[in-house]
């Protein structure tokens, strides 16, 4: 007939302590192994980048990109745009590109996130449509997900000639020619000031990503959203994730083991 085996409480406690020691040892080994690598935010920054800011993309909820190109000079952006087939060099050297169906402002697709600090200062209407904060956050996550495993171009610039009112701006885009446009349009900080650049206004530019009007509550697949909200992003260290997964697997195996011992 079937037999069952049982374990005394001291034996079970000893087993738990033993496996806890194994978990701690595993965590220490994995942590030392991963710590031997440089930080993930700097692995994919190209050598031709100019003084990447210490205020990295992770502060905008963006990660896992293929490569980061920070403050590239004009010549490098020209080269990138041609290699990526974003445009063509025509007679005497200008770079020409096709903008697609949009040849100007998409005024009907402009939104402002309605929130207490700014809602009284906006003339709400067809050209200043409101967006719910939750829908904005969902779109932000969607943009961040879209940029994963893609090359991104980051331009840290200044808006406003008068230094008393100048605002540090950051533009994050997927296209080299858009970065070149920003480099030409805004004031460029001194190279030595780029390292400490912390933007007060950030533009995340993802022209290749289309919105779903039904799900994202937009008029069309195009959207230009302005928000003064802080987007909170939780970033868990890889070692913590590995440790949690290991504990879950180990607990499952232990449950299966005691279950089999009880019935057989």
GROMACS .gro file of C-alpha atoms in nm:
model
  264
    1UNK     CA    1   0.000   0.000   0.000
    2UNK     CA    2   0.091   0.368  -0.010
    3UNK     CA    3   0.323   0.495   0.257
    4UNK     CA    4   0.386   0.844   0.384
    5UNK     CA    5   0.684   0.997   0.552
    6UNK     CA    6   0.689   1.285   0.796
    7UNK     CA    7   0.958   1.518   0.922
    8UNK     CA    8   1.004   1.654   1.269
    9UNK     CA    9   0.975   2.029   1.321
   10UNK     CA   10   1.348   2.069   1.404
   11UNK     CA   11   1.439   1.902   1.076
   12UNK     CA   12   1.211   2.135   0.880
   13UNK     CA   13   1.359   2.439   1.059
   14UNK     CA   14   1.713   2.320   0.978
   15UNK     CA   15   1.616   2.277   0.612
   16UNK     CA   16   1.469   2.629   0.597
   17UNK     CA   17   1.782   2.778   0.755
   18UNK     CA   18   2.003   2.585   0.516
   19UNK     CA   19   1.813   2.700   0.209
   20UNK     CA   20   1.806   3.057   0.340
   21UNK     CA   21   2.187   3.046   0.361
   22UNK     CA   22   2.196   2.918   0.003
   23UNK     CA   23   1.976   3.208  -0.110
   24UNK     CA   24   2.198   3.464   0.064
   25UNK     CA   25   2.513   3.307  -0.085
   26UNK     CA   26   2.355   3.307  -0.431
   27UNK     CA   27   2.252   3.672  -0.392
   28UNK     CA   28   2.604   3.776  -0.289
   29UNK     CA   29   2.764   3.591  -0.582
   30UNK     CA   30   2.520   3.738  -0.837
   31UNK     CA   31   2.561   4.086  -0.691
   32UNK     CA   32   2.941   4.066  -0.715
   33UNK     CA   33   2.918   3.935  -1.071
   34UNK     CA   34   2.685   4.211  -1.192
   35UNK     CA   35   2.873   4.481  -1.002
   36UNK     CA   36   3.182   4.398  -1.207
   37UNK     CA   37   3.012   4.548  -1.514
   38UNK     CA   38   2.981   4.923  -1.578
   39UNK     CA   39   2.641   5.085  -1.510
   40UNK     CA   40   2.378   5.000  -1.769
   41UNK     CA   41   2.307   5.367  -1.837
   42UNK     CA   42   2.658   5.407  -1.983
   43UNK     CA   43   2.707   5.082  -2.173
   44UNK     CA   44   2.545   5.200  -2.494
   45UNK     CA   45   2.667   5.560  -2.506
   46UNK     CA   46   2.869   5.609  -2.824
   47UNK     CA   47   3.223   5.740  -2.802
   48UNK     CA   48   3.138   6.033  -3.029
   49UNK     CA   49   2.886   6.166  -2.775
   50UNK     CA   50   2.978   6.502  -2.623
   51UNK     CA   51   2.970   6.514  -2.241
   52UNK     CA   52   2.659   6.307  -2.163
   53UNK     CA   53   2.472   6.454  -1.868
   54UNK     CA   54   2.478   6.283  -1.531
   55UNK     CA   55   2.102   6.329  -1.539
   56UNK     CA   56   2.044   6.027  -1.762
   57UNK     CA   57   1.753   5.890  -1.961
   58UNK     CA   58   1.638   5.674  -1.671
   59UNK     CA   59   1.507   5.995  -1.513
   60UNK     CA   60   1.259   6.016  -1.802
   61UNK     CA   61   1.150   5.655  -1.769
   62UNK     CA   62   1.355   5.549  -2.073
   63UNK     CA   63   1.580   5.245  -2.066
   64UNK     CA   64   1.699   4.940  -2.258
   65UNK     CA   65   1.778   5.148  -2.566
   66UNK     CA   66   2.012   5.013  -2.833
   67UNK     CA   67   2.249   5.310  -2.814
   68UNK     CA   68   2.251   5.664  -2.679
   69UNK     CA   69   2.389   5.950  -2.888
   70UNK     CA   70   2.441   6.261  -2.675
   71UNK     CA   71   2.491   6.610  -2.819
   72UNK     CA   72   2.647   6.493  -3.145
   73UNK     CA   73   2.815   6.761  -3.358
   74UNK     CA   74   2.667   6.863  -3.691
   75UNK     CA   75   2.904   6.650  -3.898
   76UNK     CA   76   2.818   6.336  -3.701
   77UNK     CA   77   2.444   6.400  -3.727
   78UNK     CA   78   2.482   6.448  -4.105
   79UNK     CA   79   2.662   6.115  -4.126
   80UNK     CA   80   2.407   5.933  -3.910
   81UNK     CA   81   2.113   6.073  -4.108
   82UNK     CA   82   2.264   5.955  -4.438
   83UNK     CA   83   2.364   5.611  -4.309
   84UNK     CA   84   2.017   5.560  -4.162
   85UNK     CA   85   1.858   5.673  -4.491
   86UNK     CA   86   1.666   5.952  -4.320
   87UNK     CA   87   1.743   6.198  -4.599
   88UNK     CA   88   1.971   6.295  -4.886
   89UNK     CA   89   2.247   6.548  -4.946
   90UNK     CA   90   2.162   6.765  -5.246
   91UNK     CA   91   2.358   7.016  -5.454
   92UNK     CA   92   2.600   7.230  -5.248
   93UNK     CA   93   2.552   7.014  -4.939
   94UNK     CA   94   2.213   7.074  -4.771
   95UNK     CA   95   2.043   6.777  -4.609
   96UNK     CA   96   1.687   6.725  -4.736
   97UNK     CA   97   1.427   6.503  -4.574
   98UNK     CA   98   1.064   6.409  -4.627
   99UNK     CA   99   0.836   6.489  -4.336
  100UNK     CA  100   0.555   6.257  -4.444
  101UNK     CA  101   0.193   6.364  -4.431
  102UNK     CA  102   0.261   6.642  -4.180
  103UNK     CA  103   0.398   6.955  -4.347
  104UNK     CA  104   0.321   7.189  -4.057
  105UNK     CA  105   0.163   7.200  -3.714
  106UNK     CA  106  -0.100   6.940  -3.628
  107UNK     CA  107  -0.309   7.189  -3.430
  108UNK     CA  108  -0.605   6.953  -3.400
  109UNK     CA  109  -0.391   6.691  -3.225
  110UNK     CA  110  -0.253   6.913  -2.948
  111UNK     CA  111  -0.334   6.830  -2.586
  112UNK     CA  112  -0.263   6.968  -2.241
  113UNK     CA  113  -0.281   6.750  -1.933
  114UNK     CA  114  -0.539   6.899  -1.702
  115UNK     CA  115  -0.394   6.943  -1.353
  116UNK     CA  116  -0.446   7.200  -1.076
  117UNK     CA  117  -0.128   7.407  -1.115
  118UNK     CA  118  -0.193   7.506  -1.478
  119UNK     CA  119  -0.557   7.442  -1.568
  120UNK     CA  120  -0.663   7.802  -1.493
  121UNK     CA  121  -0.398   7.944  -1.728
  122UNK     CA  122  -0.503   7.750  -2.038
  123UNK     CA  123  -0.769   7.861  -2.284
  124UNK     CA  124  -0.938   7.526  -2.328
  125UNK     CA  125  -1.092   7.465  -2.667
  126UNK     CA  126  -1.049   7.282  -2.999
  127UNK     CA  127  -0.685   7.388  -3.029
  128UNK     CA  128  -0.607   7.331  -2.659
  129UNK     CA  129  -0.773   7.001  -2.581
  130UNK     CA  130  -0.751   6.845  -2.239
  131UNK     CA  131  -0.609   6.503  -2.158
  132UNK     CA  132  -0.657   6.299  -1.845
  133UNK     CA  133  -0.337   6.246  -1.640
  134UNK     CA  134  -0.384   5.869  -1.651
  135UNK     CA  135  -0.402   5.866  -2.030
  136UNK     CA  136  -0.091   6.083  -2.044
  137UNK     CA  137   0.100   5.844  -1.819
  138UNK     CA  138  -0.011   5.551  -2.036
  139UNK     CA  139   0.113   5.732  -2.348
  140UNK     CA  140   0.442   5.811  -2.175
  141UNK     CA  141   0.493   5.442  -2.092
  142UNK     CA  142   0.405   5.356  -2.450
  143UNK     CA  143   0.667   5.598  -2.583
  144UNK     CA  144   0.931   5.460  -2.346
  145UNK     CA  145   0.850   5.105  -2.455
  146UNK     CA  146   0.869   5.210  -2.821
  147UNK     CA  147   1.222   5.347  -2.774
  148UNK     CA  148   1.352   5.022  -2.628
  149UNK     CA  149   1.617   4.856  -2.846
  150UNK     CA  150   1.631   5.166  -3.070
  151UNK     CA  151   1.901   5.426  -3.121
  152UNK     CA  152   1.811   5.753  -2.953
  153UNK     CA  153   1.956   6.100  -2.996
  154UNK     CA  154   1.968   6.331  -2.697
  155UNK     CA  155   2.025   6.703  -2.735
  156UNK     CA  156   2.075   6.918  -2.425
  157UNK     CA  157   2.017   7.280  -2.524
  158UNK     CA  158   1.905   7.618  -2.391
  159UNK     CA  159   1.588   7.813  -2.474
  160UNK     CA  160   1.603   8.192  -2.453
  161UNK     CA  161   1.889   8.430  -2.525
  162UNK     CA  162   1.862   8.630  -2.203
  163UNK     CA  163   2.048   8.434  -1.937
  164UNK     CA  164   1.813   8.564  -1.667
  165UNK     CA  165   1.527   8.371  -1.822
  166UNK     CA  166   1.709   8.089  -2.000
  167UNK     CA  167   1.563   7.743  -1.958
  168UNK     CA  168   1.759   7.418  -1.992
  169UNK     CA  169   1.580   7.193  -2.241
  170UNK     CA  170   1.630   6.832  -2.343
  171UNK     CA  171   1.505   6.673  -2.664
  172UNK     CA  172   1.504   6.294  -2.697
  173UNK     CA  173   1.435   6.171  -3.048
  174UNK     CA  174   1.470   5.862  -3.262
  175UNK     CA  175   1.597   6.047  -3.571
  176UNK     CA  176   1.936   6.203  -3.635
  177UNK     CA  177   1.792   6.474  -3.858
  178UNK     CA  178   1.552   6.587  -3.587
  179UNK     CA  179   1.849   6.615  -3.348
  180UNK     CA  180   2.025   6.825  -3.612
  181UNK     CA  181   1.719   7.049  -3.637
  182UNK     CA  182   1.721   7.098  -3.258
  183UNK     CA  183   2.094   7.169  -3.259
  184UNK     CA  184   2.036   7.443  -3.515
  185UNK     CA  185   1.723   7.587  -3.357
  186UNK     CA  186   1.827   7.623  -2.991
  187UNK     CA  187   2.125   7.772  -2.810
  188UNK     CA  188   2.402   7.520  -2.746
  189UNK     CA  189   2.556   7.522  -2.396
  190UNK     CA  190   2.930   7.516  -2.350
  191UNK     CA  191   3.074   7.165  -2.363
  192UNK     CA  192   3.191   7.187  -2.003
  193UNK     CA  193   2.836   7.270  -1.889
  194UNK     CA  194   2.673   6.968  -2.053
  195UNK     CA  195   2.778   6.723  -1.783
  196UNK     CA  196   2.563   6.897  -1.523
  197UNK     CA  197   2.272   6.977  -1.755
  198UNK     CA  198   1.938   6.910  -1.582
  199UNK     CA  199   1.641   6.995  -1.806
  200UNK     CA  200   1.342   7.194  -1.686
  201UNK     CA  201   1.155   7.109  -2.005
  202UNK     CA  202   1.184   6.776  -2.187
  203UNK     CA  203   1.052   6.672  -2.528
  204UNK     CA  204   1.023   6.301  -2.603
  205UNK     CA  205   0.991   6.279  -2.980
  206UNK     CA  206   0.871   5.947  -3.127
  207UNK     CA  207   0.730   6.020  -3.474
  208UNK     CA  208   0.735   5.652  -3.568
  209UNK     CA  209   0.495   5.557  -3.289
  210UNK     CA  210   0.126   5.585  -3.366
  211UNK     CA  211  -0.141   5.633  -3.102
  212UNK     CA  212  -0.453   5.419  -3.088
  213UNK     CA  213  -0.735   5.676  -3.078
  214UNK     CA  214  -0.980   5.436  -2.913
  215UNK     CA  215  -0.740   5.324  -2.641
  216UNK     CA  216  -0.530   5.640  -2.597
  217UNK     CA  217  -0.825   5.884  -2.621
  218UNK     CA  218  -0.670   6.088  -2.902
  219UNK     CA  219  -0.833   6.231  -3.214
  220UNK     CA  220  -0.598   6.048  -3.449
  221UNK     CA  221  -0.275   5.851  -3.447
  222UNK     CA  222  -0.086   6.181  -3.404
  223UNK     CA  223  -0.049   6.340  -3.062
  224UNK     CA  224   0.136   6.638  -2.915
  225UNK     CA  225   0.092   6.638  -2.538
  226UNK     CA  226   0.216   6.901  -2.293
  227UNK     CA  227   0.227   6.818  -1.925
  228UNK     CA  228   0.374   6.961  -1.608
  229UNK     CA  229   0.333   6.632  -1.422
  230UNK     CA  230   0.617   6.436  -1.269
  231UNK     CA  231   0.629   6.084  -1.404
  232UNK     CA  232   0.745   5.844  -1.136
  233UNK     CA  233   0.933   5.541  -1.264
  234UNK     CA  234   1.038   5.252  -1.043
  235UNK     CA  235   1.364   5.091  -1.148
  236UNK     CA  236   1.457   4.770  -0.967
  237UNK     CA  237   1.822   4.654  -0.965
  238UNK     CA  238   1.879   4.341  -1.169
  239UNK     CA  239   2.017   4.160  -0.864
  240UNK     CA  240   1.689   4.214  -0.679
  241UNK     CA  241   1.489   4.070  -0.968
  242UNK     CA  242   1.716   3.766  -0.992
  243UNK     CA  243   1.696   3.710  -0.618
  244UNK     CA  244   1.315   3.730  -0.612
  245UNK     CA  245   1.284   3.489  -0.906
  246UNK     CA  246   1.526   3.247  -0.738
  247UNK     CA  247   1.327   3.257  -0.411
  248UNK     CA  248   1.000   3.192  -0.593
  249UNK     CA  249   1.145   2.896  -0.781
  250UNK     CA  250   1.305   2.753  -0.467
  251UNK     CA  251   0.982   2.787  -0.269
  252UNK     CA  252   0.792   2.611  -0.547
  253UNK     CA  253   1.040   2.323  -0.552
  254UNK     CA  254   1.022   2.287  -0.173
  255UNK     CA  255   0.643   2.278  -0.181
  256UNK     CA  256   0.650   2.012  -0.454
  257UNK     CA  257   0.906   1.808  -0.256
  258UNK     CA  258   0.707   1.806   0.069
  259UNK     CA  259   0.388   1.741  -0.127
  260UNK     CA  260   0.541   1.431  -0.287
  261UNK     CA  261   0.687   1.312   0.044
  262UNK     CA  262   0.345   1.336   0.206
  263UNK     CA  263   0.163   1.133  -0.056
  264UNK     CA  264   0.432   0.881  -0.141
   0.00000   0.00000   0.00000
